[in-house]
Short mmCIF file of C-alpha atoms in Angstrom, two decimals:
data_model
loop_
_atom_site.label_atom_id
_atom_site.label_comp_id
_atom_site.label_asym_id
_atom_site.label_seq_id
_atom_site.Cartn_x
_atom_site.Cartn_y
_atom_site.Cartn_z
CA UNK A 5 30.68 -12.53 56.34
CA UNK A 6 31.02 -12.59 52.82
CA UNK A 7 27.51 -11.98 52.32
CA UNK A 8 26.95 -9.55 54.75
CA UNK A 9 29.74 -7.37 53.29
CA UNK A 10 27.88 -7.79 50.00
CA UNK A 11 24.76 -6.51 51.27
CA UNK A 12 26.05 -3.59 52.97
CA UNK A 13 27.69 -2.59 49.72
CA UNK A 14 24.41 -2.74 48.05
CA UNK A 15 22.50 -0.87 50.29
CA UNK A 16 24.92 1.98 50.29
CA UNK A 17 24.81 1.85 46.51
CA UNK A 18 21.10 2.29 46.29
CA UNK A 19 21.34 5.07 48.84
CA UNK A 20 23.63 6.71 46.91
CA UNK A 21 21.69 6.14 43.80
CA UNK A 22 18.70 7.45 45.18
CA UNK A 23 20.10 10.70 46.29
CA UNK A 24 21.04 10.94 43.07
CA UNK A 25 17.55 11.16 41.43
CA UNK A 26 16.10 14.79 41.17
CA UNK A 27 13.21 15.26 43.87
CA UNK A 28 10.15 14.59 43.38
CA UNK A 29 8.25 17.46 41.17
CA UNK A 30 5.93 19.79 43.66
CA UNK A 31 2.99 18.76 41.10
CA UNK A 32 2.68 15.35 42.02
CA UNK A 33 1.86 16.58 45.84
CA UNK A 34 -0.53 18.46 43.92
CA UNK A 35 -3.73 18.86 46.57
CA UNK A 36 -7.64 19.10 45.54
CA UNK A 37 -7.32 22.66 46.61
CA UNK A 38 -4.61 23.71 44.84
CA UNK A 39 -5.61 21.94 42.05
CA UNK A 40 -9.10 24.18 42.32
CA UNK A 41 -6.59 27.29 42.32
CA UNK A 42 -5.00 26.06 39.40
CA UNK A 43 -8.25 25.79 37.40
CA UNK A 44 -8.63 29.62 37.77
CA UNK A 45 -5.49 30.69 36.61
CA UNK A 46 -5.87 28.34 33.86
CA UNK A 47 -9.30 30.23 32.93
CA UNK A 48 -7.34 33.40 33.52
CA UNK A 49 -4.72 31.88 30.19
CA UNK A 50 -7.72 31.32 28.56
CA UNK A 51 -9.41 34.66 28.53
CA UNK A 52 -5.79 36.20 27.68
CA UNK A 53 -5.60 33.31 24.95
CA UNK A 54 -8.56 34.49 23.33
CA UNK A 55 -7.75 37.90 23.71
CA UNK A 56 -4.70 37.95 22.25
CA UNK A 57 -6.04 36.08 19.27
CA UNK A 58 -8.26 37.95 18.50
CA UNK A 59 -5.82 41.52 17.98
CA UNK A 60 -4.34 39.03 15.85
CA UNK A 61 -0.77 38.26 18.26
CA UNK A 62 -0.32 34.79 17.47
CA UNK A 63 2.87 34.28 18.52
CA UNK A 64 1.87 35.97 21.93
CA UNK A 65 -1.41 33.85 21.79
CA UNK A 66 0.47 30.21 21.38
CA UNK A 67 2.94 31.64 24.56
CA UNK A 68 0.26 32.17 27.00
CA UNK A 69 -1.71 29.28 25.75
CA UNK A 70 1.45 26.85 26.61
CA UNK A 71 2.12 28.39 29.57
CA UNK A 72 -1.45 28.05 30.93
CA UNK A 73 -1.37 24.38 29.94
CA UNK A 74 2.89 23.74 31.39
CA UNK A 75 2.52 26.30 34.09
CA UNK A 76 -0.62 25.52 35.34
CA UNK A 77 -2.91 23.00 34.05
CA UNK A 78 -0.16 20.15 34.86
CA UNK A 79 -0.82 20.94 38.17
CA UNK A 80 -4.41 19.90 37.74
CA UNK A 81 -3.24 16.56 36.16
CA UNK A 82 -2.09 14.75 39.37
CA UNK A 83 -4.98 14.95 41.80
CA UNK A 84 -7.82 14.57 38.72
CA UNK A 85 -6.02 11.37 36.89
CA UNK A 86 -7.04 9.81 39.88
CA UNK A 87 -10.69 10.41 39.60
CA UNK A 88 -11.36 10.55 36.04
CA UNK A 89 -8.32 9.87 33.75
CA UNK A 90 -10.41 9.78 30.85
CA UNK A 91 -10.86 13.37 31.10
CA UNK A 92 -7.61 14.50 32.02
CA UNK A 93 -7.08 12.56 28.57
CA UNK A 94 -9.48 14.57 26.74
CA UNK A 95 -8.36 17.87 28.17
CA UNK A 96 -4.71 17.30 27.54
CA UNK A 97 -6.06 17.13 23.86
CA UNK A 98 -8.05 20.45 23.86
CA UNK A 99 -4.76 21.71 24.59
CA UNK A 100 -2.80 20.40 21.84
CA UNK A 101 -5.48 21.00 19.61
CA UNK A 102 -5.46 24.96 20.35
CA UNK A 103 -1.79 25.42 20.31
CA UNK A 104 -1.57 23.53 16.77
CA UNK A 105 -4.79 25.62 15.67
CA UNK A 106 -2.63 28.78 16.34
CA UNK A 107 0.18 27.19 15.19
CA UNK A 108 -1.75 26.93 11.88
CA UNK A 109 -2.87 30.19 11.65
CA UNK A 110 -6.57 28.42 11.98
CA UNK A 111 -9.34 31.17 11.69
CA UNK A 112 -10.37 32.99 14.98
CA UNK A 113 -13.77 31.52 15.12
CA UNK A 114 -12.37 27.96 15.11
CA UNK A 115 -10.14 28.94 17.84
CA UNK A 116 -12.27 30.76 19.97
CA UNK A 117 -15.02 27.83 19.63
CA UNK A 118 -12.08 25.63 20.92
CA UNK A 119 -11.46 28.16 23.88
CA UNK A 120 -15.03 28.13 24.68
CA UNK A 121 -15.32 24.60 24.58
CA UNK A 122 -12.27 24.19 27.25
CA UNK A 123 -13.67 26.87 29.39
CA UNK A 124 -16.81 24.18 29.55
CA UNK A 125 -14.42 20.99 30.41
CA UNK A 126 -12.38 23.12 33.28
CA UNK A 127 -15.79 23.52 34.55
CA UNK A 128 -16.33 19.76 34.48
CA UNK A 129 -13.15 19.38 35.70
CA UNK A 130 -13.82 21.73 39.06
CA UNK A 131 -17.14 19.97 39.60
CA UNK A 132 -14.73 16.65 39.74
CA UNK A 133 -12.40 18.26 42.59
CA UNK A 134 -15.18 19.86 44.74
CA UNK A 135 -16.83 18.22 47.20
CA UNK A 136 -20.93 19.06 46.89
CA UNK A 137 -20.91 20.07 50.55
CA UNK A 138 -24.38 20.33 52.10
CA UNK A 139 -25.40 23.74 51.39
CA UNK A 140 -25.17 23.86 47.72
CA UNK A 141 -27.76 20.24 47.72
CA UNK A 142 -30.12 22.08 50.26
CA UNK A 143 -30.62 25.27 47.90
CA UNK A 144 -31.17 23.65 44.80
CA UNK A 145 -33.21 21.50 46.60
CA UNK A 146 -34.99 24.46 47.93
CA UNK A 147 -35.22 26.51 44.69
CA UNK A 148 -36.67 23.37 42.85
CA UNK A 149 -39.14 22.67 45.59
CA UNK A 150 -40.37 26.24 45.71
CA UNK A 151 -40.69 26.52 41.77
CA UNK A 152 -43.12 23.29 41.26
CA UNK A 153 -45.04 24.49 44.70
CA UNK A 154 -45.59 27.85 43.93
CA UNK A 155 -46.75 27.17 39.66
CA UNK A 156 -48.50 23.97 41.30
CA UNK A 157 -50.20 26.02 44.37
CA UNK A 158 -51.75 28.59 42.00
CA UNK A 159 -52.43 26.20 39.29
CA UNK A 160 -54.57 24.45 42.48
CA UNK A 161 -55.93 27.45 43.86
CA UNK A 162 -57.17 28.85 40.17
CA UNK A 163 -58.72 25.39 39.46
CA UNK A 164 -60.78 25.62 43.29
CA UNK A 165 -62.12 29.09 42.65
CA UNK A 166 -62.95 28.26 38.88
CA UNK A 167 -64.93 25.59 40.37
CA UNK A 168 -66.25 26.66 43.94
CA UNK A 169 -67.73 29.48 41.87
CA UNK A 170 -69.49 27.66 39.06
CA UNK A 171 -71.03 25.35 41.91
CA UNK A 172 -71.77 28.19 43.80
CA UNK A 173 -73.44 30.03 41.02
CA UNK A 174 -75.31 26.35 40.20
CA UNK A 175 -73.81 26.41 36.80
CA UNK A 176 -72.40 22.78 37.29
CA UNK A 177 -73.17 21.95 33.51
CA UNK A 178 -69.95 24.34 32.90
CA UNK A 179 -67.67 22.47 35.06
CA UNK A 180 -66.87 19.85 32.12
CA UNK A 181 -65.74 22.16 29.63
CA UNK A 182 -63.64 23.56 32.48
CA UNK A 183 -62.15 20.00 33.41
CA UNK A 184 -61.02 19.04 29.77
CA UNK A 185 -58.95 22.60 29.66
CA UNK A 186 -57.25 21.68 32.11
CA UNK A 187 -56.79 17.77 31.52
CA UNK A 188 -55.42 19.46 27.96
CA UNK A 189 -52.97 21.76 29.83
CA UNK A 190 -51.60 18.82 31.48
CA UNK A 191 -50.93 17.21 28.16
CA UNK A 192 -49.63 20.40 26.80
CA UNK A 193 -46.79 21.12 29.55
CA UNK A 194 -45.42 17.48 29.20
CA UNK A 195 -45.32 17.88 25.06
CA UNK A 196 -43.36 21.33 26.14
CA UNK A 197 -41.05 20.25 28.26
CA UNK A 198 -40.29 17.48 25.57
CA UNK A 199 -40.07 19.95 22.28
CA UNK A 200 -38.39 22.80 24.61
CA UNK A 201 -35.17 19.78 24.77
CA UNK A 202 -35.24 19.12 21.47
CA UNK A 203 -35.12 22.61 19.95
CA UNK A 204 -32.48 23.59 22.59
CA UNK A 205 -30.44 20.72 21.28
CA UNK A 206 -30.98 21.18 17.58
CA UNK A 207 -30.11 25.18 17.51
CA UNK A 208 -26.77 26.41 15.97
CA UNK A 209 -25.42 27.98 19.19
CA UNK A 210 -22.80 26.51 21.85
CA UNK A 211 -24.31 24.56 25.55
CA UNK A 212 -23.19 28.27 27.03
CA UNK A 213 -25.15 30.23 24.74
CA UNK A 214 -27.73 28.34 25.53
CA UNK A 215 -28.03 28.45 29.10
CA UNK A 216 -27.39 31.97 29.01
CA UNK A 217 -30.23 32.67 26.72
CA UNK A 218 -32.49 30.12 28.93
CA UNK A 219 -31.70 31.93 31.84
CA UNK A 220 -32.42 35.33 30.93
CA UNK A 221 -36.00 34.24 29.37
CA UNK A 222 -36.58 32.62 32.86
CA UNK A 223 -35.20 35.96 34.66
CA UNK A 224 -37.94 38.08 32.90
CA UNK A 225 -40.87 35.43 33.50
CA UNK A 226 -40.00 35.39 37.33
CA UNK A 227 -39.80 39.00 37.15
CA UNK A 228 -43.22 39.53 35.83
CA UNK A 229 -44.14 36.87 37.85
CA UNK A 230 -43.12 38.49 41.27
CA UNK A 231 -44.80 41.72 40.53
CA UNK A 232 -47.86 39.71 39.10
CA UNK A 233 -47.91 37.78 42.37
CA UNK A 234 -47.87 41.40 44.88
CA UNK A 235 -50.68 42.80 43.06
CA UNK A 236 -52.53 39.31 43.71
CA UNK A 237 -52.06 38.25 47.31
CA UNK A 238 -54.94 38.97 48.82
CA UNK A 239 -57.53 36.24 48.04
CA UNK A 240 -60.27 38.85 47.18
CA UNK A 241 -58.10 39.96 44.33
CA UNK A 242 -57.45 36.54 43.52
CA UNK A 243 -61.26 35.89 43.31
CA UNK A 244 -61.86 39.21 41.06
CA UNK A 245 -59.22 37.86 38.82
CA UNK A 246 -60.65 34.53 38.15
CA UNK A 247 -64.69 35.66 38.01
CA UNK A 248 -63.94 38.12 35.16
CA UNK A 249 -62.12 35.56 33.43
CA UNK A 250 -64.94 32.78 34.21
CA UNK A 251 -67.65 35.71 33.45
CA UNK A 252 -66.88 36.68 30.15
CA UNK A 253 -66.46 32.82 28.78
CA UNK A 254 -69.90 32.30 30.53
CA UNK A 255 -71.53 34.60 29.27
CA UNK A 256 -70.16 33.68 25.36
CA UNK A 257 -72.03 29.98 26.14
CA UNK A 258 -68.94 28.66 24.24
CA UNK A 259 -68.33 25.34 24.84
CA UNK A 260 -64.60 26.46 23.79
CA UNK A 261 -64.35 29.73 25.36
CA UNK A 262 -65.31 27.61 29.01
CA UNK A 263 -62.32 24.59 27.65
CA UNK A 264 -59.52 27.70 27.07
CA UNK A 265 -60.61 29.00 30.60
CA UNK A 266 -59.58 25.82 32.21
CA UNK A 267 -56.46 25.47 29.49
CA UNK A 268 -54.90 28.79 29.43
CA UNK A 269 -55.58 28.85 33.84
CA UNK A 270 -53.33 25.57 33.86
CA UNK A 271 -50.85 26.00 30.62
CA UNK A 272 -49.50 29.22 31.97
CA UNK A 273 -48.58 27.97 34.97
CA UNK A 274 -47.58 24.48 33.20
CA UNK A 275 -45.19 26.82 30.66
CA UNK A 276 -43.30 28.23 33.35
CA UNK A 277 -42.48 25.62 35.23
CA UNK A 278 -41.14 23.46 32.15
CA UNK A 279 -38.80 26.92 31.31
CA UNK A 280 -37.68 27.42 34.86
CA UNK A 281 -36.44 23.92 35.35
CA UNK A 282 -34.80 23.94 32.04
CA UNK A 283 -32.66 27.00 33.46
CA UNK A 284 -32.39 24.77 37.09
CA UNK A 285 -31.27 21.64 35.48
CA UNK A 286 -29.01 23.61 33.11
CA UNK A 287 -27.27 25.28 36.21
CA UNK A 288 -27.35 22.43 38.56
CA UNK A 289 -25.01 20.32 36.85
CA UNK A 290 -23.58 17.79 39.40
CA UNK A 291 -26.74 18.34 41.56
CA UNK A 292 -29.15 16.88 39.56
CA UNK A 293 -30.63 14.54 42.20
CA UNK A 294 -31.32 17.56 44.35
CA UNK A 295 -33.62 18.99 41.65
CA UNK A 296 -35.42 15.55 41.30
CA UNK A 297 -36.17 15.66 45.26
CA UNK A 298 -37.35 18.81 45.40
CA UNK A 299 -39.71 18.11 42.25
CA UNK A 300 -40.81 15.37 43.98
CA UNK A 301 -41.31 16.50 47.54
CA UNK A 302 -42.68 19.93 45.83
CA UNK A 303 -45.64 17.45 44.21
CA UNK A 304 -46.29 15.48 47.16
CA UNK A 305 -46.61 19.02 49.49
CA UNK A 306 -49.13 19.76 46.43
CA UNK A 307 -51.15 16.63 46.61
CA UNK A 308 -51.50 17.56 50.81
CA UNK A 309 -52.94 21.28 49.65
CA UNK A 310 -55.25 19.89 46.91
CA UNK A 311 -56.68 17.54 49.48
CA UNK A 312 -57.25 19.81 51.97
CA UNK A 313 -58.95 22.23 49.65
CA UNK A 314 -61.12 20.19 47.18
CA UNK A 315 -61.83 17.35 50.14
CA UNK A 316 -61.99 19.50 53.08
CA UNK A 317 -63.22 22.48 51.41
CA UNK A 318 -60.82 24.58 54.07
CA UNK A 319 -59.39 27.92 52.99
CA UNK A 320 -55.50 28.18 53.07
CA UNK A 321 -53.73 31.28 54.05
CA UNK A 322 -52.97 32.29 50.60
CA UNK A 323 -51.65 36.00 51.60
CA UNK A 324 -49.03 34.47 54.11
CA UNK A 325 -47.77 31.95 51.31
CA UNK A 326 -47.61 34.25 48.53
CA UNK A 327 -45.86 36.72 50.70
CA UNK A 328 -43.63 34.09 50.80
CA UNK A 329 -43.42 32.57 47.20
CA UNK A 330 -42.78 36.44 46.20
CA UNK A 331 -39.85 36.79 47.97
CA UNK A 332 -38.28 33.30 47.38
CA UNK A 333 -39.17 33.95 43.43
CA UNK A 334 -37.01 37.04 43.35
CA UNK A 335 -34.02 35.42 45.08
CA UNK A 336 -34.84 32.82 42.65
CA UNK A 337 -34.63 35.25 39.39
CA UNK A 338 -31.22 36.89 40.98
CA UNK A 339 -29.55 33.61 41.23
CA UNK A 340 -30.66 33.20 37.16
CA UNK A 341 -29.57 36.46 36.46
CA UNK A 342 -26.07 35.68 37.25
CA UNK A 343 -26.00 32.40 36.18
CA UNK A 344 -27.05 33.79 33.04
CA UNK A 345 -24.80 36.48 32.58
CA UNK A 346 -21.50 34.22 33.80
CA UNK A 347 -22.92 31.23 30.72
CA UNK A 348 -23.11 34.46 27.93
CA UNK A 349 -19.39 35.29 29.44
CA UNK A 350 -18.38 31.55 29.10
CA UNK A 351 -20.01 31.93 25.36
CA UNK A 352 -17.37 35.19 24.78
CA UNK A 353 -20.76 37.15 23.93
CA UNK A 354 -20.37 38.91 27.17
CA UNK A 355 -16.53 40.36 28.05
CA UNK A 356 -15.04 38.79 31.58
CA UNK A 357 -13.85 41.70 34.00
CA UNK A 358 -12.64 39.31 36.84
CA UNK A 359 -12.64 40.81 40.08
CA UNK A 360 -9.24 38.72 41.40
CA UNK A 361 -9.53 40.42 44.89
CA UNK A 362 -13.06 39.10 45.80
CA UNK A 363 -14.00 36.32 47.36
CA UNK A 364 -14.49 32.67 45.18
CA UNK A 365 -16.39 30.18 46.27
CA UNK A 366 -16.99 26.70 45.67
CA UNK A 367 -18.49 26.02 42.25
CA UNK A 368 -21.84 24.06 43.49
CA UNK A 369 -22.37 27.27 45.55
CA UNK A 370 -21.79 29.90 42.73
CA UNK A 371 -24.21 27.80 40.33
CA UNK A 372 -27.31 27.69 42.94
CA UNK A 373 -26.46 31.67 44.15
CA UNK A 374 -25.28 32.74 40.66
CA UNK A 375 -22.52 34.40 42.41
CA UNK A 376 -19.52 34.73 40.13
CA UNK A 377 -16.43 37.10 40.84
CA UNK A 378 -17.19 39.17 37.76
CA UNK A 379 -17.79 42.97 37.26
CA UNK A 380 -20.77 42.09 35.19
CA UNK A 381 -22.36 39.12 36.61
CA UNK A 382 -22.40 41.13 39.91
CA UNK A 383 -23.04 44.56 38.95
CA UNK A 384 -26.51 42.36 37.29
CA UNK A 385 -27.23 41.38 40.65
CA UNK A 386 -26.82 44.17 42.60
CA UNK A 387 -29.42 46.34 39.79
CA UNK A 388 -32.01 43.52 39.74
CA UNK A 389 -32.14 43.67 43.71
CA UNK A 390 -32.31 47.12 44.19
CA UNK A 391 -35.63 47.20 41.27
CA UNK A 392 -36.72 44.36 43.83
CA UNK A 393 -36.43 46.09 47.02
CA UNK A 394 -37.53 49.48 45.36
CA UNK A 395 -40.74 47.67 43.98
CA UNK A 396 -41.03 45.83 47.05
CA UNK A 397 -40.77 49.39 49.29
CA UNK A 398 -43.64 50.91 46.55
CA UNK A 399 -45.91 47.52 46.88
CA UNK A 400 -45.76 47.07 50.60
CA UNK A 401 -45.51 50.46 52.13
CA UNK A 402 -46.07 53.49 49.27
CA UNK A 403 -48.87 51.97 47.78
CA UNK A 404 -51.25 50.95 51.37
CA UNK A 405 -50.57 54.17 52.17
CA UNK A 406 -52.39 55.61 49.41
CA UNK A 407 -54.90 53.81 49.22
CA UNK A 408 -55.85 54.10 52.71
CA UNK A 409 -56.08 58.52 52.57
CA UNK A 410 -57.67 57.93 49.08
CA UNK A 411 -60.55 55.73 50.03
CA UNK A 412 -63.55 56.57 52.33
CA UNK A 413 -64.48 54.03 54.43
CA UNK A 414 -67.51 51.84 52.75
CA UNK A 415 -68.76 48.58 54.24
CA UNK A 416 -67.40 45.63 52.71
CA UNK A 417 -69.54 43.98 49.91
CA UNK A 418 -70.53 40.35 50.78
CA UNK A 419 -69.47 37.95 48.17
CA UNK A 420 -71.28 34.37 48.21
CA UNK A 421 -67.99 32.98 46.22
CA UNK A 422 -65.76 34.28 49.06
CA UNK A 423 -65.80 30.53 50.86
CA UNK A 424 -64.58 27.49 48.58
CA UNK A 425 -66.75 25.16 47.80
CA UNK A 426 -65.80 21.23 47.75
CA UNK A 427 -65.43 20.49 44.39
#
């Protein structure tokens, strides 16, 4: 009885003691998706952080700077500890490091390199909370599949003409020349893709900077390269292209002139593709198995089309693909566009002008769309679309239309090249 009595006691004590304790802190109930929500209003502390530093309001600076870490980032802590502790670590330092930098009266570079540099982890950080879903996988997988395809499909058409119309013309003693070109453009785009890494690494600027710049060199190669593409879809066109090239080397009886045919044919297209997957694998962080499966499935669609046109000798429908390719390209150069603009934002080169009532959406999705709720990112956007649609409107429908009143009907020229030849 004695016992009992003693037990009962105890229990009531450690009820009573427990009630005593404060609750337990909303934080550590903390969900993934508040957690996401959190991230943004941290980036929102940041961007008034740096602001505020830079008018030279230090004291205002250090307040919003501790309240985006207390206020907000704590709120992060909970859910990502769990995943990667190391990093909550690490960002719990940036922290410290930026309030005793303003504390310090540190210069405003060093503390705006510091802000950039935590805008970079919270990105990290959001890639850590959000799930990869399936759509975000199937368009980078889509966009990587479509940029090795496309360079690789006109890289294999220009090679089949080249040489369906050097057999054709029984000038087979030029096809050699031709062949080392191109075994040299091969060489070429794997020594590019190599240096383009290393001088991206070694430059002077910040991993934002550099994407940003990336991108928009990649934007204005796509966008030559759509409008290149309209005025070349039919495969007459394509033909006239190539035998003027072919002609003029021919006719030189350079053994080097016929060698840069076959190199500068392949290298362009080898160029390219090492810069536009240098922009894909700079955006698709997190996805970067996506982009390896589209490479790959991209050069095994390849090796199917070279067969069929160098074995078989069968024409493919070239003006229903590159209708295709042409409009997939643009999308392409739009998602780069604002992927390009948000990385020179993250890099404070480019002001933010968040647009808090739109839509966000998850961050695998905004890096393969480019879609980021910013004034400038989507004002970019909107203005390279509407050249698109404007061009495409001139290309498609202005243009046909003038040609066809301009030009009298005249019988069509026969053209021995016009079939492929098995090479």
């Amino acid at each position: 009885m004695r016992r009992l009595l003693v037990a009962v006691v105890g229990v009531m004590a450690g009820a009573a003691f427990l009630a005593a304790l404060p609750s337990t802190p909303a934080s550590a109930a903390t969900s993934r998706d508040d957690a996401i929500a959190e991230v943004q209003n941290v980036r929102v502390s940041i961007d008034l952080t740096l602001s505020l530093i830079k008018q030279g309001r230090s004291a205002e600076a250090f307040t919003a700077a501790a309240n985006g870490y207390l206020n907000h980032f704590e709120l992060v802590e909970v859910p990502l500890r769990i995943i990667d502790n190391d990093l909550t670590i690490e960002t719990e330092g940036r922290f410290a490091d930026i309030r005793q930098l303003i504390r310090n009266h540190a210069p405003v570079d060093r503390i705006r390199d510091e802000l950039i540099g935590l805008r970079g982890a919270l990105d990290t950080i959001e890639r850590k909370l959000t799930a990869t879903g399936a759509a975000a996988p199937a368009l980078i997988f889509g966009q990587s599949f479509l940029i090795i395809f496309r360079e690789g499909f006109e890289v294999v058409l220009l090679v089949s003409i080249l040489l369906g119309y050097l057999e054709a013309a029984r000038s087979t003693a030029f096809i050699r020349p031709i062949l080392i070109g191109i075994g040299a453009a091969f060489v070429a785009t794997i020594l590019t893709v190599v240096v383009m890494r290393l001088v991206f690494e070694s430059l002077p600027f910040s991993i934002e900077v550099l994407e940003g710049i990336t991108a928009m060199i990649a934007v204005v190669m796509l966008f030559y390269v759509s409008f290149w593409l309209v005025a070349r879809m039919e495969h007459k066109r394509w033909m006239e292209f190539v035998r003027a090239r072919l002609w003029s080397a021919v006719s030189l009886g350079s053994t080097f002139s016929l060698i840069m045919v076959g190199f500068t044919a392949v290298y362009r297209e080898g160029f390219e593709t090492a810069l536009f997957y240098q922009a894909l694998w700079s955006f698709g962080a997190g996805l970067g198995k996506w982009v390896l499966a589209g490479l790959v499935t991209g050069l095994v669609a390849l090796t199917g089309v070279a067969l069929v046109m160098f074995r078989l000798g069968r024409r493919v429908p070239i003006k229903q693909f590159m209708t295709i390719a042409v409009a997939c390209v643009m999308l392409t150069s739009v998602t780069f566009l604002g992927n390009a603009v948000h990385a020179l934002q993250a890099g404070d080169l480019i002001r933010y002008h968040r647009l808090d009532n739109w839509p966000r959406i998850p961050i695998f999705l905004s890096q393969v769309t480019g879609y980021w709720p910013t004034l400038q990112s989507v004002l970019a956007q909107i203005g390279l679309l509407v050249i698109y649609m404007l061009g495409a409107l001139y290309a498609f429908v202005v243009r046909p239309r003038r040609h066809h009143s301009d030009t009298p009907a005249t019988p069509s020229e026969p053209s021995t090249s016009s079939t492929l030849v098995n090479a």
